[in-house]
C-alpha positions as a Python dict, from the first residue, in 0.01 Angstrom:
ca = {
    (1, 'M'): (0, 0, 0),
    (2, 'R'): (-189, 316, -75),
    (3, 'F'): (-148, 640, 113),
    (4, 'V'): (-325, 974, 114),
    (5, 'C'): (-80, 1261, 153),
    (6, 'L'): (-246, 1578, 272),
    (7, 'G'): (-44, 1878, 165),
    (8, 'Y'): (-84, 2184, 384),
    (9, 'F'): (-24, 2530, 246),
    (10, 'D'): (101, 2843, 419),
    (11, 'A'): (-26, 3114, 183),
    (12, 'E'): (152, 3393, 368),
    (13, 'K'): (486, 3212, 339),
    (14, 'F'): (426, 3125, -27),
    (15, 'E'): (311, 3475, -123),
    (16, 'S'): (615, 3632, 44),
    (17, 'H'): (818, 3510, -257),
    (18, 'P'): (824, 3699, -587),
    (19, 'I'): (579, 3570, -848),
    (20, 'E'): (861, 3411, -1052),
    (21, 'E'): (975, 3210, -748),
    (22, 'Q'): (616, 3106, -676),
    (23, 'Q'): (585, 2973, -1032),
    (24, 'G'): (921, 2800, -998),
    (25, 'M'): (806, 2631, -678),
    (26, 'M'): (491, 2508, -851),
    (27, 'D'): (693, 2383, -1148),
    (28, 'K'): (922, 2189, -913),
    (29, 'C'): (618, 2030, -747),
    (30, 'F'): (473, 1927, -1084),
    (31, 'D'): (811, 1793, -1195),
    (32, 'Y'): (841, 1581, -880),
    (33, 'D'): (487, 1453, -926),
    (34, 'D'): (598, 1344, -1275),
    (35, 'E'): (888, 1153, -1116),
    (36, 'L'): (638, 980, -888),
    (37, 'R'): (425, 895, -1194),
    (38, 'R'): (721, 747, -1381),
    (39, 'G'): (806, 538, -1073),
    (40, 'G'): (449, 405, -1050),
    (41, 'H'): (387, 580, -717),
    (42, 'F'): (151, 862, -819),
    (43, 'V'): (-206, 732, -805),
    (44, 'G'): (-377, 1071, -830),
    (45, 'G'): (-428, 1400, -660),
    (46, 'Q'): (-643, 1706, -626),
    (47, 'A'): (-557, 2069, -562),
    (48, 'L'): (-802, 2250, -339),
    (49, 'Q'): (-920, 2608, -343),
    (50, 'G'): (-846, 2809, -31),
    (51, 'P'): (-1052, 2792, 286),
    (52, 'Q'): (-1242, 3109, 192),
    (53, 'S'): (-1441, 2894, -56),
    (54, 'A'): (-1509, 2615, 196),
    (55, 'V'): (-1831, 2520, 367),
    (56, 'T'): (-1820, 2324, 692),
    (57, 'L'): (-2116, 2109, 794),
    (58, 'H'): (-2212, 2042, 1155),
    (59, 'L'): (-2494, 1837, 1300),
    (60, 'K'): (-2652, 2025, 1589),
    (61, 'N'): (-2970, 1909, 1760),
    (62, 'G'): (-3040, 1678, 1466),
    (63, 'Q'): (-3018, 1962, 1213),
    (64, 'V'): (-2743, 2018, 960),
    (65, 'Q'): (-2587, 2360, 992),
    (66, 'T'): (-2342, 2513, 750),
    (67, 'M'): (-2060, 2752, 825),
    (68, 'D'): (-1898, 2941, 542),
    (69, 'G'): (-1520, 2929, 526),
    (70, 'P'): (-1267, 3009, 623),
    (71, 'F'): (-1275, 2775, 919),
    (72, 'V'): (-902, 2771, 981),
    (73, 'E'): (-739, 2798, 1320),
    (74, 'T'): (-382, 2781, 1190),
    (75, 'K'): (-198, 2971, 922),
    (76, 'E'): (-158, 2648, 724),
    (77, 'Y'): (-461, 2499, 554),
    (78, 'L'): (-523, 2188, 348),
    (79, 'G'): (-406, 2275, -1),
    (80, 'G'): (-437, 1942, -176),
    (81, 'L'): (-435, 1565, -172),
    (82, 'L'): (-184, 1332, -331),
    (83, 'F'): (-268, 962, -360),
    (84, 'L'): (45, 754, -338),
    (85, 'E'): (140, 390, -390),
    (86, 'A'): (433, 278, -174),
    (87, 'R'): (568, -42, -17),
    (88, 'D'): (502, 77, 339),
    (89, 'L'): (484, 392, 550),
    (90, 'N'): (864, 433, 555),
    (91, 'H'): (872, 420, 175),
    (92, 'A'): (589, 678, 158),
    (93, 'I'): (782, 903, 396),
    (94, 'A'): (1095, 869, 184),
    (95, 'L'): (904, 962, -132),
    (96, 'I'): (722, 1262, 13),
    (97, 'S'): (1029, 1386, 200),
    (98, 'K'): (1171, 1480, -142),
    (99, 'H'): (857, 1668, -252),
    (100, 'P'): (926, 2037, -317),
    (101, 'G'): (580, 2119, -179),
    (102, 'L'): (727, 2083, 169),
    (103, 'A'): (865, 2435, 117),
    (104, 'A'): (505, 2567, 119),
    (105, 'G'): (386, 2365, 420),
    (106, 'P'): (386, 2022, 581),
    (107, 'F'): (248, 1695, 447),
    (108, 'E'): (45, 1451, 655),
    (109, 'I'): (68, 1091, 531),
    (110, 'R'): (-208, 844, 616),
    (111, 'P'): (-248, 484, 502),
    (112, 'V'): (-571, 410, 320),
    (113, 'D'): (-805, 190, 526),
    (114, 'E'): (-807, -106, 286),
    (115, 'E'): (-1089, -289, 469),
    (116, 'V'): (-1328, 5, 445),
    (117, 'Q'): (-1209, 74, 91),
    (118, 'R'): (-1309, -284, -6),
    (119, 'L'): (-1658, -223, 135),
    (120, 'I'): (-1684, 101, -64),
    (121, 'S'): (-1575, -78, -382),
    (122, 'Q'): (-1835, -350, -325),
    (123, 'R'): (-2108, -90, -286),
    (124, 'D'): (-1988, 94, -597),
    (125, 'A'): (-2007, -232, -794),
    (126, 'L'): (-2356, -305, -658),
    (127, 'I'): (-2489, 38, -756),
    (128, 'R'): (-2331, 12, -1104),
    (129, 'S'): (-2493, -329, -1157),
    (130, 'Q'): (-2832, -195, -1046),
    (131, 'T'): (-2817, 106, -1278),
    (132, 'K'): (-2726, -109, -1582),
    (133, 'S'): (-3054, -302, -1561),
}
C-alpha cells in the first residue's frame, strides 16, 4: 500500500534550537529517509517552502480568487510530503513513528486512494499516447 505522510513544521520550535542542532536534526531526518529507501519504503517526497510563499485559491461567485500566504491558523504548517510504501496503515505508523522529523512537528498519514490513482494513471497514459502521434 502507498501512503502520503504530511509532515508539519513548527518553525518557532525548530528555530529555538542553535543552528548546529537545527542542522543535526535535518541530518537525522535525511539519514532516516535513507533507511526507508534501503528498506524499499521511501517512494519519494517533497520539501515545501513556508506559508509566506503560498497562494490559496478560492472559488467565489464563479470567480477564482487568490489569497497570498500565509494562510495558517496554527503555529504548525505543512512542511513537506513523504510518499511511503508499507504493508498497511499500522506498518506506515510504525515506520513514521521513528522519523526524527516528529521533533519538528506532527505527521499525518493518509492512504493513497488507489481507485482514483488508477483513473489518473489511465488519463496520463491516454494523454501520452495522444501526444506521441
